[in-house]
Coordinates of C-alpha atoms in Angstrom, one line a residue:
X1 CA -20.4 -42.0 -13.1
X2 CA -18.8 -45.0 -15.1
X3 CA -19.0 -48.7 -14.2
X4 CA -17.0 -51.4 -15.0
X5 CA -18.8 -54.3 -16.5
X6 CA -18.1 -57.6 -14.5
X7 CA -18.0 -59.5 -18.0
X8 CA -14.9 -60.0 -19.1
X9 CA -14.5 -58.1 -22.5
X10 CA -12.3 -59.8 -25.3
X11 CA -11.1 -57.0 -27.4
X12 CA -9.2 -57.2 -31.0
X13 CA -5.9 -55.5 -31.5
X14 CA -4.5 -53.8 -34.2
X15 CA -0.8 -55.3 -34.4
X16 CA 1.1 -52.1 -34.4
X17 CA 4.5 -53.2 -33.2
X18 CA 7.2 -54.7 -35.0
X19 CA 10.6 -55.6 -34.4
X20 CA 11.9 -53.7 -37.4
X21 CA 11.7 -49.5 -36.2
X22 CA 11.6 -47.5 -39.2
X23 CA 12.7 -43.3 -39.1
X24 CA 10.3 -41.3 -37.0
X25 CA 7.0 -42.1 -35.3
X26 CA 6.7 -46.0 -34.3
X27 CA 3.4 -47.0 -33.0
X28 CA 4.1 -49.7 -30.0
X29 CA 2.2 -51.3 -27.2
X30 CA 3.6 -52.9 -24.4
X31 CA 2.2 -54.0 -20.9
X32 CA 2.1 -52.8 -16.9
X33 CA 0.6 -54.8 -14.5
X34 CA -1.5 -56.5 -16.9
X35 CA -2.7 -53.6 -18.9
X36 CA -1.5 -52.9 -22.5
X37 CA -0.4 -49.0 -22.4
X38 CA -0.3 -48.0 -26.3
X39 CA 3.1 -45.5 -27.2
X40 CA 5.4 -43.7 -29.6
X41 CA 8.9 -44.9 -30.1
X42 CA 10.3 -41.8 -32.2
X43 CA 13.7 -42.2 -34.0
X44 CA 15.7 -40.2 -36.1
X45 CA 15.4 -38.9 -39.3
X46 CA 18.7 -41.2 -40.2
X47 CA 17.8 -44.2 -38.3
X48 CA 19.6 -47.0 -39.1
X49 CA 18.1 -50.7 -37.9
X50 CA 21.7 -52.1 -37.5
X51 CA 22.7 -49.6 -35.0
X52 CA 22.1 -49.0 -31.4
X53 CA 21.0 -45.3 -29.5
X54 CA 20.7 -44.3 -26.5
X55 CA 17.0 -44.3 -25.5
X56 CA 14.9 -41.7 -23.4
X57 CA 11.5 -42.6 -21.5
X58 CA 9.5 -39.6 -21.3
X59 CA 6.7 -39.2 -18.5
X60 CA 3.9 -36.9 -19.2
X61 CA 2.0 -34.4 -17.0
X62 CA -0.5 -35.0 -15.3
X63 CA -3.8 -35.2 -16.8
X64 CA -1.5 -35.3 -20.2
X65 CA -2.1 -38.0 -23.1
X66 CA 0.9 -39.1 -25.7
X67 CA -0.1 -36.4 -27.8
X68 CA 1.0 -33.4 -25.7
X69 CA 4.0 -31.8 -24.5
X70 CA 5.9 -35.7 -24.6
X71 CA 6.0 -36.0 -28.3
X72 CA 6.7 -31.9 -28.7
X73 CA 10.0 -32.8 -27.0
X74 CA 10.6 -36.6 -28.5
X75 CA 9.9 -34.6 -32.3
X76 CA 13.0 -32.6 -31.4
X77 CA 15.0 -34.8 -29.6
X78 CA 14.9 -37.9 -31.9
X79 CA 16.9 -35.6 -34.3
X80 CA 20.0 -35.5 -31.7
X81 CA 20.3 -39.4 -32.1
X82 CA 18.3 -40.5 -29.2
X83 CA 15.2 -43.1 -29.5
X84 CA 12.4 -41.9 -27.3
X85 CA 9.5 -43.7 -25.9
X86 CA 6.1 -41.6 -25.3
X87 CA 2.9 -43.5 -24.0
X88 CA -0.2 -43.2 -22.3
X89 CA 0.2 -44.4 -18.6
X90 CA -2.4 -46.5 -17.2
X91 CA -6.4 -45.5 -17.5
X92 CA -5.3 -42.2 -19.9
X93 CA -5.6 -41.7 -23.5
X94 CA -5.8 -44.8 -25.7
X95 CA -4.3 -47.7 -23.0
X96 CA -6.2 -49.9 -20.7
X97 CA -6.8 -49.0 -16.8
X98 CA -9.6 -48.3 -15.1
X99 CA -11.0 -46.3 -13.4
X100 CA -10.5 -44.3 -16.1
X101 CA -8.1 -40.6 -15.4
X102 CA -6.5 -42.5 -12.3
X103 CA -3.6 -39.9 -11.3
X104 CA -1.8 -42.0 -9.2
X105 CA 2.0 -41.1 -8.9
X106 CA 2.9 -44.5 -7.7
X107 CA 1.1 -46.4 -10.7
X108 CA 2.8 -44.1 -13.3
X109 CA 6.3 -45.0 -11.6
X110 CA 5.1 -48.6 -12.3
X111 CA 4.8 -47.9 -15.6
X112 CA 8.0 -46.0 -16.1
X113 CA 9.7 -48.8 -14.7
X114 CA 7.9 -51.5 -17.4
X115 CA 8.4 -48.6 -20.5
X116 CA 12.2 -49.0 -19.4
X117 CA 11.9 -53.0 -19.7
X118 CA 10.4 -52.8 -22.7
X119 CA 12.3 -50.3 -24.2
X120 CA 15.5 -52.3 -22.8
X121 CA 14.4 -55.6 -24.9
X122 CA 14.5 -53.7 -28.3
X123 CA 17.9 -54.9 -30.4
X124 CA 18.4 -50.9 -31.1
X125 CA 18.5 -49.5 -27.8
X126 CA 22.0 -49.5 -26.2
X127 CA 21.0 -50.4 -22.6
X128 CA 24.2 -48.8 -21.3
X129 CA 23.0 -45.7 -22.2
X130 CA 18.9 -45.5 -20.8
X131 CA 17.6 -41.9 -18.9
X132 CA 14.5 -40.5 -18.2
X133 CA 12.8 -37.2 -19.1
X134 CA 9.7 -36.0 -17.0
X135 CA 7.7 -32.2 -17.5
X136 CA 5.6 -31.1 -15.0
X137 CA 4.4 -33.9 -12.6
X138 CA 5.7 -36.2 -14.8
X139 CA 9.0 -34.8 -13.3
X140 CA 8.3 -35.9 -10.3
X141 CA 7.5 -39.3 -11.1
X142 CA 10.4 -39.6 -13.7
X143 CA 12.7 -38.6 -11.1
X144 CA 11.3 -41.1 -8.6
X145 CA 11.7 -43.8 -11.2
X146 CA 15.2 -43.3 -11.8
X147 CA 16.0 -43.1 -7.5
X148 CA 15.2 -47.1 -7.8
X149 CA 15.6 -48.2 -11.7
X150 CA 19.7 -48.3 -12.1
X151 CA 19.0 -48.8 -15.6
X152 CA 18.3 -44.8 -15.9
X153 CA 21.5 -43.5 -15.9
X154 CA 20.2 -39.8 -15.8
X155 CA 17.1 -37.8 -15.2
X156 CA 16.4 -34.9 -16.7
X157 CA 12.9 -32.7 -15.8
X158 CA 11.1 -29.8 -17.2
X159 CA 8.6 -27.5 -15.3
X160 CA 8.8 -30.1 -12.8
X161 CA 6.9 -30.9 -9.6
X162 CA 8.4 -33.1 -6.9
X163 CA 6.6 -32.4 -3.1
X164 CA 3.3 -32.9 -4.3
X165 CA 1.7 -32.7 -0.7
X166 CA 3.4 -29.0 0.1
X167 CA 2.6 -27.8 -3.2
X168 CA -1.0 -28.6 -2.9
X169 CA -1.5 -27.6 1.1
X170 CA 0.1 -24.2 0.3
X171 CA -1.7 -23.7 -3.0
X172 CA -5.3 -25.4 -2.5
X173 CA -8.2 -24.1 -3.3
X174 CA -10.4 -26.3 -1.0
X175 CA -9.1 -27.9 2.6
X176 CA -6.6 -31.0 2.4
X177 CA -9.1 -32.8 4.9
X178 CA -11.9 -31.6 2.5
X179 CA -10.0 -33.5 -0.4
X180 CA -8.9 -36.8 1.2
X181 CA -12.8 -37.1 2.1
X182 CA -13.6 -36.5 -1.0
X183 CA -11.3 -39.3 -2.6
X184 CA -12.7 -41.8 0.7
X185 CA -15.9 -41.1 -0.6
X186 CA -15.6 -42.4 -3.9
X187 CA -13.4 -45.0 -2.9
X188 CA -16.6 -46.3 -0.9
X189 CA -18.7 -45.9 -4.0
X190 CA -16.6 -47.8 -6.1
X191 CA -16.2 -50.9 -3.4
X192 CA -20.1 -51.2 -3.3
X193 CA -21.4 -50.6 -6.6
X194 CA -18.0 -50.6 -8.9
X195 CA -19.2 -47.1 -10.0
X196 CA -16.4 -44.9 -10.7
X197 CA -16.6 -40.9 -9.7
X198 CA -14.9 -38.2 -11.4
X199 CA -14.2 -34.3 -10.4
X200 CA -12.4 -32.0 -12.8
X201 CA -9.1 -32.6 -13.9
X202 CA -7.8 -29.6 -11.6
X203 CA -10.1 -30.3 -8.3
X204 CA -8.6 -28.3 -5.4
X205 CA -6.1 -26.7 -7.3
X206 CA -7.6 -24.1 -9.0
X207 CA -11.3 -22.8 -8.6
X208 CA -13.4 -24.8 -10.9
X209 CA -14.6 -22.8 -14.0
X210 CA -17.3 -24.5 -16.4
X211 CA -16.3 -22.4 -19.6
X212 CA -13.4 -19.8 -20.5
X213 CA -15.3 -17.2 -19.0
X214 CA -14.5 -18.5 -15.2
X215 CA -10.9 -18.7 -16.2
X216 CA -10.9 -15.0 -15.2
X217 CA -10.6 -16.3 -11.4
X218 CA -7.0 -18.3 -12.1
X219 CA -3.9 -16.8 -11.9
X220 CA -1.9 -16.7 -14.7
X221 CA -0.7 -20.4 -14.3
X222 CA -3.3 -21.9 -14.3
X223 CA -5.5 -19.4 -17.1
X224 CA -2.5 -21.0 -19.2
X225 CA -3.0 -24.3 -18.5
X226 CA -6.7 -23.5 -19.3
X227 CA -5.6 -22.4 -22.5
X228 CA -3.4 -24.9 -23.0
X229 CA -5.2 -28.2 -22.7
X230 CA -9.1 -26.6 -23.4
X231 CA -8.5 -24.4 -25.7
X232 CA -5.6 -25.7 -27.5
X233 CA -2.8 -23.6 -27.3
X234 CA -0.4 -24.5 -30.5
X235 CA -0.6 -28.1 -29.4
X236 CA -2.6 -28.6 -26.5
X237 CA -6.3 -30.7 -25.7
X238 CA -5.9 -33.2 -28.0
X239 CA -9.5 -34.6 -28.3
X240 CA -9.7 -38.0 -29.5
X241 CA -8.4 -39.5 -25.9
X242 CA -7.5 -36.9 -23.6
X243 CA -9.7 -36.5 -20.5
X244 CA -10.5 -33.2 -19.3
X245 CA -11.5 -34.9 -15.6
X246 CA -10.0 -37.1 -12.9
X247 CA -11.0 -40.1 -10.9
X248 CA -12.3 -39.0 -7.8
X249 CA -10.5 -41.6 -5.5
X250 CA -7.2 -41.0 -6.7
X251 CA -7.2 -37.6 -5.3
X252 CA -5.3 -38.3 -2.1
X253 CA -3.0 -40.6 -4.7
X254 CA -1.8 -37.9 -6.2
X255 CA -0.5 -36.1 -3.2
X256 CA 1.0 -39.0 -1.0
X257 CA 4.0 -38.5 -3.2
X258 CA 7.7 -36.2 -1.8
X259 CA 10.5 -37.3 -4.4
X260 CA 12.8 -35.0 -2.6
X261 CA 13.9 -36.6 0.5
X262 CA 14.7 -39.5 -2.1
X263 CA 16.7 -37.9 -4.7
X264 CA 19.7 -38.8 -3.1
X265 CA 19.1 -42.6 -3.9
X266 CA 21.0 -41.5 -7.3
X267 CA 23.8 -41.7 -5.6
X268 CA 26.9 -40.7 -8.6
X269 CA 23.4 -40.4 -10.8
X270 CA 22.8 -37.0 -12.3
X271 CA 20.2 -34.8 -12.5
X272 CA 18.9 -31.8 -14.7
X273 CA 15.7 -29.4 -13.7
X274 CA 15.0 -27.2 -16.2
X275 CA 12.5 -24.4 -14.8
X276 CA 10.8 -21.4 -16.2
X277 CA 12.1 -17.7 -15.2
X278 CA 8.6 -17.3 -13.8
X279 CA 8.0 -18.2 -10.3
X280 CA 5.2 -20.4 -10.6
X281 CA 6.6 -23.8 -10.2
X282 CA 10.4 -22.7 -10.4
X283 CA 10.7 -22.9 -6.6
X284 CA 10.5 -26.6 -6.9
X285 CA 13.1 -27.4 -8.9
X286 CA 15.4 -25.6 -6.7
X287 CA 14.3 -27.1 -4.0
X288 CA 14.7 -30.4 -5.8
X289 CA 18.3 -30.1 -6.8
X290 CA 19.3 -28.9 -3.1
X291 CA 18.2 -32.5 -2.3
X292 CA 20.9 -34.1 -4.9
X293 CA 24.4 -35.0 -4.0
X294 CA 26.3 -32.6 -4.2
X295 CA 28.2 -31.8 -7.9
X296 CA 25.3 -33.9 -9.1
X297 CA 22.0 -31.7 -9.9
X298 CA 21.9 -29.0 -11.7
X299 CA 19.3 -25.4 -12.5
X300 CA 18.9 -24.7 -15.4
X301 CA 16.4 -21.2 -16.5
X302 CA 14.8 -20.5 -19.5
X303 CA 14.6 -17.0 -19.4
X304 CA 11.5 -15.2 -20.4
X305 CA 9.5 -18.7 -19.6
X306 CA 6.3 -19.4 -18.1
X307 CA 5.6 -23.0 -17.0
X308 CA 3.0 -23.5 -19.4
X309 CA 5.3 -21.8 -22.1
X310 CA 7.9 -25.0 -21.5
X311 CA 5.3 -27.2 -22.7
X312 CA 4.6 -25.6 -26.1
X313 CA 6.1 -22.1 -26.9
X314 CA 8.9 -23.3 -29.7
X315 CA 11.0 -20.4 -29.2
X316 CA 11.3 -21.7 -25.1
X317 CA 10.8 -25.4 -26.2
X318 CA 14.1 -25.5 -28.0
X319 CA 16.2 -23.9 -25.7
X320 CA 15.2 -26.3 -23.2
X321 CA 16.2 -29.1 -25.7
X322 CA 19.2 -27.5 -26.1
X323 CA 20.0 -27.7 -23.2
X324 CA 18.6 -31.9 -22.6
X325 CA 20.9 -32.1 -25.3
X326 CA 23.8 -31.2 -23.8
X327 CA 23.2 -33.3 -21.0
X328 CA 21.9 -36.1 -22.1
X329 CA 25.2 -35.7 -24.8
X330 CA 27.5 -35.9 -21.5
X331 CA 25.7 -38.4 -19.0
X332 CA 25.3 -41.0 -22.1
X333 CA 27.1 -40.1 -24.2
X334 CA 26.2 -39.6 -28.6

C-alpha cells in the first residue's frame, strides 16, 4: 500500500517548455485540475516556427505511459505535417495524481479536454484544424472527448474500446459484483487511513499470472498484451514510469463508462475506427460506428492484425497511419 503524506511537498521543476517548438520531440508540461501532466509535442522534420499545423491529441491505453504505442504513432504522424501532443494522464508515468495508476475514464476525458486547451494556446497550432486520436481504451475516451469538446473537429481510434461495462461483464474473469466490492473496499481504506490499494494492472480481465509462465492461461489477446507491456515487445514496458498495477478503487471507474449511446453528439463530426482483422476487440468498433450519424463513421481493417499488433507491429502500424492520414488529410485538411 502507498500513502499520501499530509505535508505538503514543494517540488522543483525542470523548465522544459518553451514557446519556441523546435523539429521533432518537444518536452512540455501543462496542468489538469491542478496537477501538472508532463508530455511530447512532436513536430515535423521541416517544422517551421512561423507556420501553423493542424494538431492531433493522442490518448493512450490504458495502463499505457507516453512512451508506448502514443509516440509509435505521433513518430509517424508528425512527418505528414501534423503537431501531436502525447502525455501521461493523471497519476501515470512521470505527472502528478494520486492515487497513483488511477484508471478513471472520466479523469482522462478531463485531461483530454485541458491537453486540447493547452495545445489550442500554442501560436503554431491552427485551432481550426484540432482532432483526436485514441488506441485501445484511449479510444473510448478520445471519442468521448470529442462528443463535448467542438474544438475536435474529428476523431479517429485504433483498436478501440468504447462500452466498457459489456466488454468487461461478457469477458470477466471474476463477478462484476465481486469487482465493484473490491474497488468499495479500497475506497474505505483510503477515506480512513489515506492508504492507497493496488491489484494488477489487468484485475478481472484476465486470470492473474505472477511470471510469463502463467501467461499460458490467456488467450491470445491478452498473452500479447503480456508480451507487450512485460516483456517488451519491440516497444512495449517501458520501465522508468510505467506501472504494471492499478489503483484498486478505480476499478468500478473504469467501467462506468458507454461512449456509444453518445457518439451521436458529433453531430456533422466524423469518425474513423480502425480495428484489427482479428476478432478480439474488432466487434467494438463496429458496434461504435453503427452508433454515428449516418455518412459520418467509418470501418476501417487492417488485414492480418491482431489488436496488440496495432500498437507496435510496423508493417500493421503504418497501414493504419496510412490510413489516419487520409483522414485526418480530409476532415482538416494539410
Amino acid at each position: 500500500m502507498e500513502r499520501q503524506s499530509s505535508d505538503r511537498v514543494v517540488k522543483r521543476y525542470e523548465i522544459k517548455y518553451t514557446e519556441r517548438l523546435v523539429p521533432g520531440k518537444n518536452p512540455v508540461w501543462f496542468t489538469s485540475q491542478g496537477c501538472r501532466l508532463e508530455g511530447n509535442i512532436y513536430t515535423p522534420s521541416h517544422f517551421d516556427s512561423s507556420q501553423r499545423y493542424p494538431a492531433l491529441i493522442t490518448c493512450n491505453p490504458a495502463g499505457a505511459v507516453k512512451e508506448h504505442s502514443a509516440a509509435f504513432y505521433s513518430e509517424k504522424l508528425k512527418e505528414h505535417g501534423y503537431l501531436l501532443l502525447a502525455f501521461d494522464n493523471r497519476s501515470w508515468g512521470e505527472s502528478e495524481g494520486f492515487p497513483r495508476y488511477t484508471e478513471d475514464p472520466f479523469m482522462k476525458v478531463e485531461d483530454n479536454k485541458n491537453a486540447t486547451t493547452f495545445m489550442s494556446c500554442l501560436d503554431n497550432v491552427d485551432t481550426n484544424r484540432m482532432g483526436i486520436l485514441g488506441i485501445c481504451s484511449g479510444a473510448g475516451y478520445a471519442a468521448y472527448t470529442a462528443c463535448f469538446d467542438i474544438r475536435l473537429r474529428a476523431v479517429a481510434t485504433v483498436a478501440g474500446i468504447f462500452d466498457f461495462a459489456g466488454w468487461i461483464t461478457s469477458s470477466s474473469e471474476i463477478g462484476f459484483e465481486e469487482m465493484l466490492l473490491r474497488s468499495a473496499n479500497a475506497r474505505k481504506t483510503y477515506y480512513q487511513t489515506s492508504r492507497a490499494e493496488y491489484v494488477d494492472g489487468w484485475f478481472g480481465e484476465t486470470p492473474f499470472a505472477k511470471n510469463s509462465a502463467g501467461w499460458t492461461k490467456r488467450n491470445q489477446l491478452w498473452n500479447e498484451l503480456s508480451q507487450y507491456y512485460r516483456e517488451g515487445g519491440d516497444r512495449g514496458w517501458y520501465k522508468p514510469t510505467a506501472g504494471d498495477h492499478r489503483s484498486a478503487q478505480c476499478v468500478d471507474n473504469r467501467y462506468m463508462m458507454n461512449v456509444n449511446p453518445m457518439l451521436k453528439y458529433l453531430n456533422d463530426r466524423r469518425m474513423l475506427a480502425i480495428r484489427e482483422a482479428l476478432n478480439f476487440t474488432g466487434p467494438n468498433s463496429d458496434e461504435a460506428i453503427r452508433h454515428v450519424n449516418p455518412g459520418k463513421g467509418e470501418v476501417f481493417v487492417v488485414p492480418g492484425a491482431s489488436h496488440t499488433d496495432l500498437y507496435h507491429v510496423e508493417a500493421h502500424v503504418n497501414k493504419a497511419v496510412a490510413k489516419l492520414t487520409d483522414f485526418f488529410g480530409s476532415t482538416l485538411g494539410k
